[in-house]
Coordinates of C-alpha atoms in Angstrom, one line a residue:
X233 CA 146.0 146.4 96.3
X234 CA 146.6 150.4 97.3
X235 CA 144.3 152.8 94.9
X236 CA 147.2 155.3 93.9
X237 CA 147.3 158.2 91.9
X238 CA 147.0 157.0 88.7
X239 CA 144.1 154.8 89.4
X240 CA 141.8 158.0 90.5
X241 CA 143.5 160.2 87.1
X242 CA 142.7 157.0 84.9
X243 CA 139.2 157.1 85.7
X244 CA 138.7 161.0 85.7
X245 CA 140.7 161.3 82.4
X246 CA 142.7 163.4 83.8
X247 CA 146.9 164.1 84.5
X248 CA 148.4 162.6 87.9
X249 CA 149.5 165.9 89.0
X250 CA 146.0 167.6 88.1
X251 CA 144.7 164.7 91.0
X252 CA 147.5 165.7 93.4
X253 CA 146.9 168.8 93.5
X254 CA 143.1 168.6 93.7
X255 CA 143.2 166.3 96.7
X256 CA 145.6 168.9 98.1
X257 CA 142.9 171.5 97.8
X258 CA 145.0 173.8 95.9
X259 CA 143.3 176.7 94.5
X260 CA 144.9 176.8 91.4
X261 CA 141.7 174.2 90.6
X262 CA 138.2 174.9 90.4
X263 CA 136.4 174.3 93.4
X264 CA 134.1 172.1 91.3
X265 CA 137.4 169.8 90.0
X266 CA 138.5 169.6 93.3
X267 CA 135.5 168.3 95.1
X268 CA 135.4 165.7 91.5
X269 CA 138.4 164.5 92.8
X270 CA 138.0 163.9 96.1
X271 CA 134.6 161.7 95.3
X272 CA 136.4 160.2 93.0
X273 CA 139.7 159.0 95.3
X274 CA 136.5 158.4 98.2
X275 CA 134.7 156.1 95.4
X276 CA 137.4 154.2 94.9
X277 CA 138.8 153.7 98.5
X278 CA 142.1 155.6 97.9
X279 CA 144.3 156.3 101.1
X280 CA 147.3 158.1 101.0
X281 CA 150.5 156.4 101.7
X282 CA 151.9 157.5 105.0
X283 CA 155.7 156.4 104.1
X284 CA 155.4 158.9 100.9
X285 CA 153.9 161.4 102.7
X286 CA 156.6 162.0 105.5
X287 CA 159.0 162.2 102.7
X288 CA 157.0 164.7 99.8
X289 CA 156.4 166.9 103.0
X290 CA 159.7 166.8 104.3
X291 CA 160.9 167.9 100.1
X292 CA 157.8 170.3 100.4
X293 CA 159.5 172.3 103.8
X294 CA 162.9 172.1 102.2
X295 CA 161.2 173.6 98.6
X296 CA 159.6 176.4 100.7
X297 CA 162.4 177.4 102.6
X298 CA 164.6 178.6 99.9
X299 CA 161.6 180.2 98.3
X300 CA 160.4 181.8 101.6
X301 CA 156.4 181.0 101.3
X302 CA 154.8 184.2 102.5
X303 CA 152.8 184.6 106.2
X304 CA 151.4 188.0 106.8
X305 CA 150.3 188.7 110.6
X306 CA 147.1 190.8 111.0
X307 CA 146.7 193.7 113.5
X308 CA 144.5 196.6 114.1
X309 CA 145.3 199.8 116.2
X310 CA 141.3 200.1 116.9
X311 CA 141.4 196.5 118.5
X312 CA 141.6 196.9 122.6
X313 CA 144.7 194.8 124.4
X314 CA 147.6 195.8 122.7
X315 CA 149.6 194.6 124.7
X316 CA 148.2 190.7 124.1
X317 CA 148.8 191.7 120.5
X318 CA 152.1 193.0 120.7
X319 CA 153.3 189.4 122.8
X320 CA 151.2 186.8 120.7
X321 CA 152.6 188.8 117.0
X322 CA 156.5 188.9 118.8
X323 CA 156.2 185.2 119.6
X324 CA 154.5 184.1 116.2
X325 CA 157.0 185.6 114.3
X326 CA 159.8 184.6 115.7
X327 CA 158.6 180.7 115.5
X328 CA 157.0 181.2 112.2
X329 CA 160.5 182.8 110.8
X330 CA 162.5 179.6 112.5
X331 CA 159.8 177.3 110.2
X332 CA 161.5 178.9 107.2
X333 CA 158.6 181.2 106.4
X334 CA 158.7 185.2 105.1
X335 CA 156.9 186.8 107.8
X336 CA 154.9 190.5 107.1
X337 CA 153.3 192.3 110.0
X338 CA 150.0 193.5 108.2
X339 CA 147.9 196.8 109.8
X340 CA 144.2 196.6 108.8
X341 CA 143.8 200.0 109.6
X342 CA 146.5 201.5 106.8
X343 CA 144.5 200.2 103.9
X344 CA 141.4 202.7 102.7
X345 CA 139.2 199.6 101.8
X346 CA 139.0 196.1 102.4
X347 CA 139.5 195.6 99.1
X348 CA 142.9 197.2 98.9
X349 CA 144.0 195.3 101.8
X350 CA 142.8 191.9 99.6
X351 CA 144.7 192.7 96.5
X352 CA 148.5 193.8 98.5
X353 CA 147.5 190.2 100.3
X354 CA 147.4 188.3 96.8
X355 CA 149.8 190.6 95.2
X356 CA 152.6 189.3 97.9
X357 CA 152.0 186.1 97.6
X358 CA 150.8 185.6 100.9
X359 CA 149.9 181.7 101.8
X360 CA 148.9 182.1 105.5
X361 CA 147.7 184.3 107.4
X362 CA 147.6 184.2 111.4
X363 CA 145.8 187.0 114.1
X364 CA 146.0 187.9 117.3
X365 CA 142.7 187.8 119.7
X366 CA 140.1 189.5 118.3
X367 CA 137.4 191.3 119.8
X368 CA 135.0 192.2 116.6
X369 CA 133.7 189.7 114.6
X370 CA 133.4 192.5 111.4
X371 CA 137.0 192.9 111.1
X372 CA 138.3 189.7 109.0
X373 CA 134.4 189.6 107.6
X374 CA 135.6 191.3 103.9
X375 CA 138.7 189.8 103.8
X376 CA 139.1 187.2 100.9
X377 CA 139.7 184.4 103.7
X378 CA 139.0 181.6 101.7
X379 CA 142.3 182.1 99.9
X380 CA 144.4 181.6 103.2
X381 CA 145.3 179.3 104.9
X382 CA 144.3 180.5 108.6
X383 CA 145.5 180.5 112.4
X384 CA 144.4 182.5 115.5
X385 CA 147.2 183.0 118.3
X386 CA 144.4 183.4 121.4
X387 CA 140.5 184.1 121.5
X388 CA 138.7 187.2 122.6
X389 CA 135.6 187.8 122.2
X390 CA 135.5 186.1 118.6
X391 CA 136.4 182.7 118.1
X392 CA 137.6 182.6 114.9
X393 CA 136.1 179.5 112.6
X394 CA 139.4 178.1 111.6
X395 CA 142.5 176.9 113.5
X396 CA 143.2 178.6 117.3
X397 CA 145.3 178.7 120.0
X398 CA 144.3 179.4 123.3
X399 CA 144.4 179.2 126.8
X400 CA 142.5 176.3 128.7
X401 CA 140.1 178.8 130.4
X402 CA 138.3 175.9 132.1
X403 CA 141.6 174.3 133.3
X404 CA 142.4 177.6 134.5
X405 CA 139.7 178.3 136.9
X406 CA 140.2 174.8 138.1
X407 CA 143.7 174.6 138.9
X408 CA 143.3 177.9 140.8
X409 CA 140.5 176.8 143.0
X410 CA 142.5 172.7 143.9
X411 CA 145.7 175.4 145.0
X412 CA 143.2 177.4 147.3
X413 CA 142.0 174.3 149.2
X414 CA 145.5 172.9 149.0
X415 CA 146.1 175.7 151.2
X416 CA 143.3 175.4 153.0
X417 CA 140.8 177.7 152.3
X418 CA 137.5 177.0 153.3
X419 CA 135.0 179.7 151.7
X420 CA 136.2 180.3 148.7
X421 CA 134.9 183.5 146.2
X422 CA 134.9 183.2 142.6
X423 CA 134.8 186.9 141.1
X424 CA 133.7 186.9 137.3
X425 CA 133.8 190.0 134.9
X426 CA 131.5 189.2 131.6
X427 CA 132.0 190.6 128.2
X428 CA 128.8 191.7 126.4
X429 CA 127.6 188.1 124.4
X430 CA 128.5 185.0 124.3
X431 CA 132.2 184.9 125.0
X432 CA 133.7 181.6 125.2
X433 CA 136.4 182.1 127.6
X434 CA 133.7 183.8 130.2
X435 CA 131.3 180.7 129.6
X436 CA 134.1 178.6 130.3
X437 CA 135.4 180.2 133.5
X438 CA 131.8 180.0 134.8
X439 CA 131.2 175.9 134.3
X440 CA 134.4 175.3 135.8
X441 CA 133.5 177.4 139.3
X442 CA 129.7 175.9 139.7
X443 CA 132.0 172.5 138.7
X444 CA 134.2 173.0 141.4
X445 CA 131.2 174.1 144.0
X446 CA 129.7 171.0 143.4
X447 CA 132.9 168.6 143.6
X448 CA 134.2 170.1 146.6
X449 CA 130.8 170.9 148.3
X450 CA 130.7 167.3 149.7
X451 CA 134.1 168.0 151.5
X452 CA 132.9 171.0 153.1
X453 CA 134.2 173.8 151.3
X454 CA 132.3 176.6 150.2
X455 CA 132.7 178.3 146.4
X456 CA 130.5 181.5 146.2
X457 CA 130.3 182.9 142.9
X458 CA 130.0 186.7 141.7
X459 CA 129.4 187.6 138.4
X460 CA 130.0 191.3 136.9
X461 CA 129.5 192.4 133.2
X462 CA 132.5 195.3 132.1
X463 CA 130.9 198.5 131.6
X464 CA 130.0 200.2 134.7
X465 CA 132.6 199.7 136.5
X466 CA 131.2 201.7 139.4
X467 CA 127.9 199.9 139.5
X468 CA 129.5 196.8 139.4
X469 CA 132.1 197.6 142.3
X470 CA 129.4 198.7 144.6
X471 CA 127.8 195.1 143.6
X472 CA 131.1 193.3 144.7
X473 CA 131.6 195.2 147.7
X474 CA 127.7 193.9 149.1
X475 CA 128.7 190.2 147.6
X476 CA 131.8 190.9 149.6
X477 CA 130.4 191.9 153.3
X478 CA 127.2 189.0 152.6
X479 CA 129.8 186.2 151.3
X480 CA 132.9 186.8 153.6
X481 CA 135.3 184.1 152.1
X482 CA 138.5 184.0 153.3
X483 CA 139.9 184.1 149.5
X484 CA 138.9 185.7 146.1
X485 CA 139.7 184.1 142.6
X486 CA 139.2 187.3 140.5
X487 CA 140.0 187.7 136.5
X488 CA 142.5 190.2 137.4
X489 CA 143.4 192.5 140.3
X490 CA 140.4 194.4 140.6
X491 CA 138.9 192.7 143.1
X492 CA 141.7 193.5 145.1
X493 CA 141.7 197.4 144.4
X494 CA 137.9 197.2 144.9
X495 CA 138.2 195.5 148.0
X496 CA 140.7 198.2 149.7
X497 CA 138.8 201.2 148.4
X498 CA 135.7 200.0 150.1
X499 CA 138.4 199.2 153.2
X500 CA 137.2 195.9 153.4
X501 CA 139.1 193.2 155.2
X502 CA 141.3 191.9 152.8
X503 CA 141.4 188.0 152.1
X504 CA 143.7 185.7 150.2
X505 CA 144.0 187.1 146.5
X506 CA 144.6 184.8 143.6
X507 CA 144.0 186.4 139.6
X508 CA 143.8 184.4 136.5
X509 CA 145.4 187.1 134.4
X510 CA 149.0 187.2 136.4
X511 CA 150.4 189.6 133.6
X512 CA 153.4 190.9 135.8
X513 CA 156.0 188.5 136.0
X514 CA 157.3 190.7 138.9
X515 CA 154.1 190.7 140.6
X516 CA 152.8 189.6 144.2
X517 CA 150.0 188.2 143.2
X518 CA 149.7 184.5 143.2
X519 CA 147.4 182.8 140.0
X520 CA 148.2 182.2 136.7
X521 CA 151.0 183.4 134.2
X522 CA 149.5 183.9 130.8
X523 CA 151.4 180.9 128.3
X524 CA 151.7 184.2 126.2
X525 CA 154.6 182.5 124.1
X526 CA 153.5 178.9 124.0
X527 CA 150.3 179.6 122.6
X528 CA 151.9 182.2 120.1
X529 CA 154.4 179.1 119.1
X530 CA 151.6 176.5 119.2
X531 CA 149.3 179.0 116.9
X532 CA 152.4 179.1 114.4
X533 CA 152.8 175.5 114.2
X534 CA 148.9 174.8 113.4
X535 CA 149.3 178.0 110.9
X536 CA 153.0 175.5 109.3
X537 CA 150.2 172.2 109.2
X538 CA 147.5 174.3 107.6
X539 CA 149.6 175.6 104.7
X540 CA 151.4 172.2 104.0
X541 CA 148.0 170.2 103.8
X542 CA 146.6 172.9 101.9
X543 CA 143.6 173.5 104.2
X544 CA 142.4 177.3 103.4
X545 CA 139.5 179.6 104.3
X546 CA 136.8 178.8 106.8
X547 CA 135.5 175.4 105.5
X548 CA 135.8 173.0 108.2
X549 CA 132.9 172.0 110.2
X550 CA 135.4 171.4 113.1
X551 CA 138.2 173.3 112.9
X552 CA 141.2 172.5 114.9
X553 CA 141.0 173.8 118.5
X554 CA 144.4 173.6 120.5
X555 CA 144.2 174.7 124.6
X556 CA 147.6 175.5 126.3
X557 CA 147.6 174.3 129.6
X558 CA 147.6 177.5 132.5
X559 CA 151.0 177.5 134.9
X560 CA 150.2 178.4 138.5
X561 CA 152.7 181.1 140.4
X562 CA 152.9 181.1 144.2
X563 CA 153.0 184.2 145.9
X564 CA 152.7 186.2 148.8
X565 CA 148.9 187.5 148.1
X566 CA 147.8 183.9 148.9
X567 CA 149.9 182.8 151.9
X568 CA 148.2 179.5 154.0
X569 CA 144.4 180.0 155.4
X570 CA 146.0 180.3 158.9
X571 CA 148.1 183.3 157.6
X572 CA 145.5 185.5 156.2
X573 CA 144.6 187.5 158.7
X574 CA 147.8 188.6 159.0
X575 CA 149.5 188.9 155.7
X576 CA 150.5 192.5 154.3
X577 CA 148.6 194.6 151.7
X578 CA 149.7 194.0 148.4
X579 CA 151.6 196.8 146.6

């Protein structure tokens, strides 16, 4: 026979809709009623009907729709990227708006303490709240999180403990290097720029280049790897330019395109050019096109499932991780091996 409702508010002495809303995790209870609740639906082997489910969320989306639940989108003019802020925030709030939500764009830096910034959050009526890619870990650190219900659309140099977004770094790196030997490309050069710490995205780019050295070693082909840290940029390009002259691969894999302006200000031979980072749509260089808007949509979505199972603040010992696939872009910066030699400089 199903444990229901009842059963768990029969034996807690307690209302129906006081156990609903517990194993919700609504905050309108005590954190101490709430984990009584869920104990007491574990004890006594409850499981929630799927059937009823479907329909009390489908009335729950309706419900908030006409009441516009409030979503407020964090940004911060001292963060660096803007422009990945200004695409992921365009492309959140547009799908977040279609899911029937209120959307507010929300500036950290307006407010004069963090405080402020918690009480205009709670005073709106704010239910979710969803960033960009983040770069310090302090910024979110005074902010009432556990009150939210929380997304990230991308990762920086922060990844966020609670719901995310984000490229498939590792994918990334991968794809890139099977299109190089698809055109065959024989010594292939991975060039790496690190961020200061332990970055996820820069670990991740790094497993899958020593990966792909050892897979396609046994076929012949030759990955040589290069690792740079962003700071001194001048240090580092004089470091690239000797990998460059020792290594000679006929392509480069770089982050972005500076590998290729490095390479023609020390007028070095230019090679095939592929860039993980292909932000220019218009561009001629072949690698990847940042899923800008798919991971904005897919972070907007996790944000919708967070706030209708009532899932808030930073709790979860495995939050929910989501990686976008990469899209690979031909172009004229990596032409077939036999037509390097020959290819024109890229403008």
């Amino acid at each position: 026979m199903r444990i229901t409702l009842s059963d768990i508010a029969h034996k807690l002495g307690m209302s129906k809709s006081t156990v609903s809303i517990g194993l919700r995790n609504d905050v309108r209870l005590p954190a101490a009623t709430r984990d009584k609740i869920r104990r007491a639906a574990t004890e006594l082997g409850y499981r929630p009907d799927p059937n009823l489910a479907a329909i009390a969320a489908q009335r729950w989306r309706h419900r908030d729709q006409r009441h516009n639940v409030g979503v407020a989108l964090l940004e911060s003019a001292s963060e660096p990227a803007p422009h990945l802020r200004k695409a992921y925030l365009h492309h959140a709030e547009a799908r977040l708006e279609q899911l029937g939500y209120q959307v507010t764009r929300f500036n950290l830096d307006a407010q004069p303490t963090v405080a402020a910034t918690n009480r205009i959050l709670i005073a709106r009526g704010i239910r979710g709240v969803l960033v960009p890619p983040i770069y310090r870990n302090d910024l979110l650190a005074e902010l009432e999180l556990p009150r939210f219900s929380l997304a990230a659309a991308g990762v920086a140099r922060w990844l966020p403990p609670f719901a995310a977004a984000t490229k498939d770094a590792f994918e990334g790196v991968s794809l890139c290097l099977r299109r190089m030997v698809e055109l065959g490309y024989r010594r292939i050069g991975v060039a790496l720029l690190r961020h200061e710490g332990k970055v996820p995205d820069d670990a991740h780019r790094l497993g899958a280049a020593l990966e792909a050295r050892q897979r396609y070693g046994e076929d012949g082909i030759i990955i040589e790897v290069w690792e740079g840290r962003i700071g001194d940029m001048g240090s580092e390009m004089t470091s690239f330019a000797h990998w460059y002259r020792a290594k000679r691969p006929q392509a480069v894999l770089a982050f972005n395109r500076f590998a290729l302006d490095w390479i023609d200000h020390a007028g070095l031979p230019r090679p095939g050019i592929a860039t993980l980072s292909r932000f220019d749509r218009a561009s001629e260089l072949a690698g990847l096109e940042p899923q800008h808007q798919r991971i904005a949509e897919a972070a907007a979505e996790l944000l919708d499932q967070e706030i209708r199972h009532h899932r808030i603040g930073t709790s979860l010992d495995a939050p929910p991780r989501l990686l976008i696939p990469p899209k690979w872009i031909d172009a004229p910066s990596l032409p077939p091996a036999t037509a390097v030699r020959t290819q024109k400089r890229v403008q």
